[in-house]
Coordinates of C-alpha atoms in Angstrom, one line a residue:
M30 CA 308.4 164.9 249.9
G31 CA 311.6 165.9 248.2
T32 CA 309.9 165.7 244.8
F33 CA 307.0 167.8 246.0
C34 CA 309.4 170.5 247.4
S35 CA 311.3 170.5 244.1
V36 CA 308.2 171.3 242.2
I37 CA 306.8 173.9 244.6
K38 CA 309.6 176.5 244.2
F39 CA 309.5 180.1 245.1
E40 CA 309.5 181.1 241.4
N41 CA 306.4 178.9 240.9
L42 CA 304.6 180.4 243.9
Q43 CA 305.3 183.9 242.5
E44 CA 303.3 182.8 239.4
L45 CA 300.2 182.5 241.6
K46 CA 299.8 186.3 241.3
R47 CA 298.6 185.7 237.8
L48 CA 295.3 184.5 239.3
C49 CA 294.7 188.1 240.6
H50 CA 293.4 189.4 237.3
W51 CA 290.0 189.8 235.9
G52 CA 290.6 187.3 233.1
P53 CA 291.4 184.2 235.3
I54 CA 288.7 185.2 237.8
I55 CA 286.0 185.3 235.1
A56 CA 287.3 182.1 233.4
L57 CA 287.5 180.1 236.6
G58 CA 284.1 181.5 237.7
V59 CA 282.5 180.2 234.5
I60 CA 284.1 176.8 234.9
A61 CA 283.0 176.6 238.5
I62 CA 279.4 177.6 237.8
C63 CA 278.9 175.3 234.8
S64 CA 280.6 172.3 236.3
T65 CA 279.1 172.6 239.8
M66 CA 275.5 173.2 238.5
A67 CA 275.9 170.3 236.0
M68 CA 276.8 167.9 238.9
I69 CA 274.1 169.2 241.2
D70 CA 271.4 169.1 238.5
S71 CA 272.4 165.7 237.4
V72 CA 272.6 164.1 240.9
L73 CA 269.5 165.7 242.4
W74 CA 267.0 166.1 239.6
Y75 CA 268.0 164.4 236.4
W76 CA 270.2 161.3 236.6
P77 CA 270.8 160.0 240.2
L78 CA 273.9 158.2 241.2
H79 CA 272.2 155.0 242.2
T80 CA 271.7 154.2 238.4
T81 CA 274.5 153.0 236.2
G82 CA 274.0 155.8 233.7
G83 CA 274.0 158.4 236.4
S84 CA 277.3 157.2 237.8
V85 CA 278.9 157.2 234.3
N86 CA 277.5 160.6 233.6
F87 CA 278.8 162.0 236.9
I88 CA 282.3 160.5 236.3
M89 CA 282.3 162.1 232.9
L90 CA 281.4 165.5 234.3
I91 CA 284.3 165.2 236.8
N92 CA 286.6 164.1 234.0
W93 CA 285.8 167.2 231.9
T94 CA 286.4 169.5 234.8
V95 CA 289.7 168.0 235.8
M96 CA 291.1 168.0 232.2
I97 CA 289.9 171.6 231.5
L98 CA 291.5 172.9 234.7
Y99 CA 294.7 170.9 234.1
N100 CA 295.2 172.3 230.7
Y101 CA 294.1 175.8 231.8
F102 CA 296.6 175.9 234.7
N103 CA 299.3 174.4 232.5
A104 CA 298.8 177.2 229.9
M105 CA 298.9 179.8 232.7
F106 CA 301.7 178.6 235.0
V107 CA 304.0 176.8 232.5
G108 CA 303.9 179.8 230.3
P109 CA 305.1 180.3 226.7
G110 CA 308.8 180.2 227.4
F111 CA 311.0 183.4 227.2
V112 CA 314.1 184.2 225.4
P113 CA 316.9 184.1 228.0
L114 CA 317.9 187.5 229.3
G115 CA 321.2 188.6 227.7
W116 CA 320.9 186.0 224.9
K117 CA 323.5 186.8 222.2
P118 CA 323.7 184.1 219.5
D119 CA 326.3 183.9 216.8
T120 CA 324.3 185.6 214.1
M121 CA 323.9 188.9 212.4
Y122 CA 320.3 188.8 211.3
L123 CA 318.4 189.2 214.6
Q124 CA 316.9 192.3 216.1
Y125 CA 318.0 193.5 219.5
C126 CA 315.6 194.1 222.4
K127 CA 316.7 196.9 224.7
V128 CA 314.3 195.9 227.5
C129 CA 315.5 192.3 227.7
Q130 CA 319.1 193.2 226.8
A131 CA 319.1 190.3 224.4
Y132 CA 318.6 189.4 220.7
K133 CA 315.1 188.3 219.6
A134 CA 315.2 184.7 218.6
P135 CA 313.4 183.7 215.3
R136 CA 309.6 183.8 215.7
S137 CA 309.9 185.6 219.1
H138 CA 308.3 189.0 219.9
H139 CA 308.5 191.3 222.9
C140 CA 305.3 191.3 225.0
R141 CA 304.6 194.6 226.8
K142 CA 302.3 192.8 229.3
C143 CA 304.9 190.2 230.3
N144 CA 307.8 192.5 229.7
R145 CA 309.8 189.7 228.1
C146 CA 310.6 188.4 224.7
V147 CA 308.3 185.4 224.2
M148 CA 309.4 182.4 222.2
K149 CA 307.1 181.7 219.2
M150 CA 304.7 184.3 220.5
D151 CA 301.1 183.8 219.3
H152 CA 299.3 186.4 221.4
H153 CA 298.9 187.6 225.0
C154 CA 295.7 186.0 226.4
P155 CA 293.9 187.9 229.2
W156 CA 291.9 184.8 230.2
I157 CA 295.1 183.0 231.3
N158 CA 296.9 186.3 232.1
N159 CA 299.9 185.1 230.2
C160 CA 301.2 184.7 226.7
C161 CA 300.4 181.8 224.4
G162 CA 303.6 180.6 222.8
Y163 CA 306.2 177.9 222.4
Q164 CA 305.8 175.9 225.6
N165 CA 302.1 176.3 226.3
H166 CA 300.6 176.4 222.8
A167 CA 299.5 172.7 223.1
S168 CA 297.9 173.1 226.5
F169 CA 296.1 176.3 225.5
T170 CA 294.7 174.7 222.4
L171 CA 293.6 171.6 224.3
F172 CA 291.8 173.9 226.8
L173 CA 290.0 175.6 223.9
L174 CA 288.9 172.1 222.7
L175 CA 287.9 170.6 226.1
A176 CA 286.0 173.7 227.4
P177 CA 283.4 173.6 224.6
L178 CA 283.0 169.8 224.8
G179 CA 282.5 170.0 228.6
C180 CA 280.0 172.9 228.1
I181 CA 278.1 170.9 225.6
H182 CA 277.7 168.1 228.0
A183 CA 276.7 170.5 230.8
A184 CA 274.2 172.2 228.5
F185 CA 272.6 168.9 227.8
I186 CA 272.3 168.2 231.5
F187 CA 270.7 171.7 232.1
V188 CA 268.2 171.3 229.3
M189 CA 267.2 167.8 230.4
T190 CA 266.9 168.8 234.0
M191 CA 264.5 171.7 233.2
Y192 CA 262.6 169.5 230.8
T193 CA 262.1 166.6 233.2
Q194 CA 261.3 168.8 236.2
L195 CA 258.8 171.0 234.4
Y196 CA 257.1 168.3 232.3
H197 CA 253.5 167.6 233.4
R198 CA 253.6 171.0 235.2
L199 CA 253.2 173.2 232.1
S200 CA 249.6 174.2 231.3
F201 CA 249.2 176.2 228.1
G202 CA 246.2 178.5 227.7
W203 CA 245.2 180.9 225.0
N204 CA 246.7 184.0 226.8
T205 CA 248.8 182.6 229.7
V206 CA 251.5 180.1 230.4
K207 CA 251.5 178.7 234.0
I208 CA 254.5 177.0 235.4
D209 CA 254.0 175.0 238.6
M210 CA 257.2 175.1 240.7
S211 CA 256.0 172.5 243.2
A212 CA 258.1 169.5 244.1
A213 CA 259.3 167.4 241.3
R214 CA 257.1 164.4 240.4
R215 CA 259.7 161.7 240.4
D216 CA 259.8 158.3 242.1
P217 CA 261.4 158.5 244.5
L218 CA 261.0 162.3 245.1
P219 CA 264.3 164.3 245.1
I220 CA 265.7 165.3 248.4
V221 CA 265.8 169.0 247.4
P222 CA 262.7 170.3 245.4
F223 CA 263.4 171.9 242.1
G224 CA 262.2 175.4 243.0
L225 CA 262.4 178.8 241.5
A226 CA 266.0 179.4 242.6
A227 CA 267.2 176.1 241.1
F228 CA 265.4 176.9 237.8
A229 CA 266.9 180.4 237.6
T230 CA 270.4 179.2 238.4
T231 CA 270.2 176.3 235.9
L232 CA 269.0 178.7 233.2
F233 CA 271.8 181.1 234.0
A234 CA 274.4 178.3 233.8
L235 CA 272.9 177.1 230.5
G236 CA 273.4 180.6 229.1
L237 CA 277.1 180.6 230.2
A238 CA 277.6 177.1 228.8
L239 CA 276.1 178.0 225.4
G240 CA 278.0 181.3 225.2
T241 CA 281.3 179.5 226.1
T242 CA 280.7 176.8 223.6
I243 CA 280.3 179.3 220.8
A244 CA 283.1 181.8 221.8
V245 CA 285.7 179.3 222.8
G246 CA 284.9 176.9 220.0
M247 CA 285.5 179.7 217.4
L248 CA 288.9 180.4 219.1
F249 CA 289.7 176.7 218.9
F250 CA 289.1 176.5 215.1
I251 CA 291.2 179.6 214.6
Q252 CA 294.1 178.1 216.6
M253 CA 293.9 174.8 214.7
K254 CA 293.9 176.6 211.4
I255 CA 297.2 178.3 212.1
I256 CA 298.7 175.2 213.9
L257 CA 298.1 173.1 210.8
R258 CA 300.1 175.7 208.8
N259 CA 302.8 175.9 211.6
K260 CA 302.1 179.6 212.1
T261 CA 301.2 181.9 214.9
S262 CA 298.6 184.6 214.9
I263 CA 301.3 187.2 214.5
E264 CA 302.9 185.4 211.6
S265 CA 299.5 185.0 209.9
W266 CA 299.1 188.7 210.2
I267 CA 302.6 189.3 208.8
E268 CA 302.0 186.9 205.9
E269 CA 298.6 188.5 205.1
K270 CA 300.1 192.0 205.1
A271 CA 303.0 190.9 202.9
K272 CA 300.7 189.3 200.3
D273 CA 298.5 192.4 200.3
R274 CA 301.5 194.6 199.8
I275 CA 302.8 192.4 196.9
Q276 CA 299.4 192.5 195.3
Y277 CA 298.8 196.2 195.9
Y278 CA 302.2 197.3 194.6
Q279 CA 302.3 194.6 191.9
L280 CA 305.7 193.4 193.0
D281 CA 307.5 190.6 191.2
E282 CA 307.7 188.5 194.4
V283 CA 306.1 185.4 195.9
F284 CA 305.8 185.1 199.7
V285 CA 307.1 181.8 200.9
F286 CA 306.5 181.1 204.6
P287 CA 309.8 179.4 205.8
Y288 CA 308.4 177.4 208.7
D289 CA 305.6 175.5 206.9
M290 CA 306.8 171.9 206.7
G291 CA 304.6 171.2 203.7
S292 CA 302.4 168.7 205.5
R293 CA 299.6 169.3 207.9
W294 CA 300.6 166.3 210.0
R295 CA 304.2 167.5 210.2
N296 CA 303.0 170.9 211.2
F297 CA 300.7 169.4 213.8
K298 CA 303.6 167.5 215.4
Q299 CA 305.5 170.7 215.8
V300 CA 303.0 171.6 218.6
F301 CA 301.5 168.4 219.8
T302 CA 303.7 165.5 220.9
W303 CA 303.1 162.4 223.0
S304 CA 305.6 163.6 225.6
G305 CA 303.8 166.9 226.0
V306 CA 307.1 168.7 225.2
P307 CA 306.9 170.7 221.9
E308 CA 309.5 170.1 219.2
G309 CA 312.7 172.1 219.3
D310 CA 314.2 174.5 221.9
G311 CA 312.2 177.6 221.1
L312 CA 315.3 179.4 219.7
E313 CA 315.9 177.5 216.4
W314 CA 313.3 176.0 214.1
P315 CA 313.2 173.6 211.2
V316 CA 312.5 175.3 207.9
R317 CA 311.3 174.2 204.5
E318 CA 313.8 173.5 201.7
G319 CA 315.2 176.7 200.2
C320 CA 314.7 178.8 203.3
H321 CA 316.8 179.5 206.4
Q322 CA 316.2 180.5 210.0
Y323 CA 316.2 184.2 209.2
S324 CA 314.1 184.2 206.0
L325 CA 311.8 186.8 207.5
T326 CA 314.7 189.2 207.9
V327 CA 317.0 190.5 205.1
R328 CA 320.4 192.1 205.4
Y329 CA 321.0 195.1 203.1
K330 CA 324.1 197.1 202.5
V331 CA 323.8 200.9 202.1
I332 CA 324.9 202.1 198.6
E333 CA 323.7 205.7 198.8
D334 CA 323.7 208.3 201.6
Y335 CA 320.3 209.3 203.0
S336 CA 319.8 212.3 205.3
G337 CA 316.7 210.9 207.1
A338 CA 314.3 213.4 205.5
C339 CA 310.6 212.5 205.6
C340 CA 310.1 213.2 201.9
P341 CA 313.5 213.2 200.1
L342 CA 313.5 215.0 196.8
N343 CA 316.8 213.6 195.7
K344 CA 315.7 210.0 195.9
G345 CA 313.2 210.1 193.0
I346 CA 309.7 211.5 192.6
K347 CA 308.1 208.1 193.4
T348 CA 310.0 207.8 196.7
F349 CA 309.0 211.4 197.5
F350 CA 305.3 210.8 197.0
T351 CA 305.1 207.3 198.6
S352 CA 306.7 208.2 201.9
P353 CA 305.1 206.1 204.6
C354 CA 302.2 207.8 206.4
T355 CA 303.3 206.9 209.9
E356 CA 304.9 208.5 213.0
E357 CA 307.7 205.9 212.9
P358 CA 311.0 207.7 212.4
R359 CA 313.3 207.8 209.4
I360 CA 317.0 206.8 209.9
Q361 CA 320.1 208.4 208.3
L362 CA 322.2 206.2 206.2
Q363 CA 325.8 206.4 205.1
K364 CA 327.4 204.4 202.3
G365 CA 328.9 201.1 203.6
E366 CA 326.5 200.6 206.6
F367 CA 324.4 197.5 207.0
I368 CA 320.6 197.3 207.6
L369 CA 318.4 194.4 208.9
A370 CA 315.1 194.9 207.1
T371 CA 312.0 193.2 208.4
R372 CA 309.2 194.8 206.3
G373 CA 308.6 197.5 203.7
L374 CA 306.7 199.1 200.9
R375 CA 307.5 199.3 197.2
Y376 CA 309.9 202.2 197.5
W377 CA 310.6 202.1 201.3
L378 CA 312.0 199.6 203.8
Y379 CA 311.8 199.4 207.5
G380 CA 314.5 197.9 209.7
D381 CA 317.5 198.3 212.1
K382 CA 320.7 200.0 211.4
I383 CA 323.6 198.3 213.1
L384 CA 325.9 201.0 214.4
D385 CA 328.9 198.9 215.6
D386 CA 331.4 197.3 213.3
S387 CA 330.7 193.8 214.6
F388 CA 327.3 192.4 213.7
I389 CA 327.5 189.7 216.4
E390 CA 328.7 191.7 219.4
G391 CA 327.4 195.1 218.5
V392 CA 323.9 195.7 219.9
S393 CA 323.5 199.4 219.4
R394 CA 320.9 199.9 216.7
I395 CA 318.6 202.6 215.3
R396 CA 315.2 201.5 213.9
G397 CA 313.2 203.3 211.2
W398 CA 312.2 203.8 207.5
F399 CA 314.6 204.4 204.6
P400 CA 314.4 204.5 200.8
R401 CA 314.7 201.1 199.1
K402 CA 316.9 202.6 196.4
C403 CA 319.6 203.5 199.0
V404 CA 320.4 199.8 199.7
E405 CA 321.1 196.6 198.0
K406 CA 320.6 193.0 199.2
C407 CA 323.8 191.4 200.6
P408 CA 325.1 188.6 198.4
C409 CA 324.7 186.0 201.1
D410 CA 321.0 186.8 201.4
A411 CA 320.5 186.9 197.6
E412 CA 321.7 183.3 197.3
T413 CA 319.2 182.0 199.8
D414 CA 316.4 183.5 197.7
Q415 CA 316.8 180.8 195.1
A416 CA 314.1 178.3 196.1
P417 CA 313.7 175.0 194.4
E418 CA 310.8 176.2 192.4
G419 CA 312.6 179.4 191.4
E420 CA 310.4 181.4 193.8
K421 CA 311.6 184.6 195.3
K422 CA 310.9 185.2 198.9
N423 CA 309.5 188.4 200.4
R424 CA 310.6 188.7 204.0

């Protein structure tokens, strides 16, 4: 009893409100319809329980349902894991979240829906009404695997039920197709006849099962693709944009993703473990040789003043004409200040200006665009750019 009470805490009960959302309502509705109809069709009209095969089939249907719901609720209620409120590590490279009043850990992002910084955020999923991230990535992916498998089994039951019940009762003419919905011709006869309502419901469940198999199956392959590369959906987007930018502007850089362990099996084990607990603590991550925890953020020192003008004439004609076409602000720079840059163009960079003298304790920052020629990379960051193969990293 004590163990049960320790699990059912007030905080966990508060999480039940996640069920009151259109996503979980639809998802659980589809699971309930497909699993219930598969069991009913199987027992009443296709594969009765008094046969060995029918018993095994029924147990498998129950097994699919239990495993799907277990991983679904795990993904929903365990959650992705959030960066602790007020978290202030001993580092100068991280961005500061004003909402959470804490620094953003590597690979974390702030979710506007959850209103928290999510560890290793992949995306916010409306179907579980929660984010997919560090702690629940494995459960979410297993749900994406089991749901199509269970739906394939259910779809087989639906098809065979309609086939066996309508066989010998289909008469094909030149202009008409007649379907006799009389009692099923089975020995012994089923307790409940397979009538029009049963046929319509089974056909509807078949459509749900096939649609779920296709849609969720595609999501599973997408998730496995990024897991085997030890990335998230957000990081895949960042990498794609970085490579497009390098190619478009013909920069002399090579993007090296720091968290790819170099082996699909090692990347796989970063998410899936025998204990069910993912590797690491969600705040620090193993990186490939030649990289460090903050390879996606670079610290620059300001070497030229900048007024914050949208199109500065005194920074060169190329800087003037390549000003970013965005509503994001520009930030004023003064010589000697430091910037944490997270992305950029050929002649412009985007990042946070640290206003306080201390990088570690100072949390007051201004974010925006500034000319690349106004800053230079700090020596400590330049040293980390020497990869074993001599590659330069674009953060």
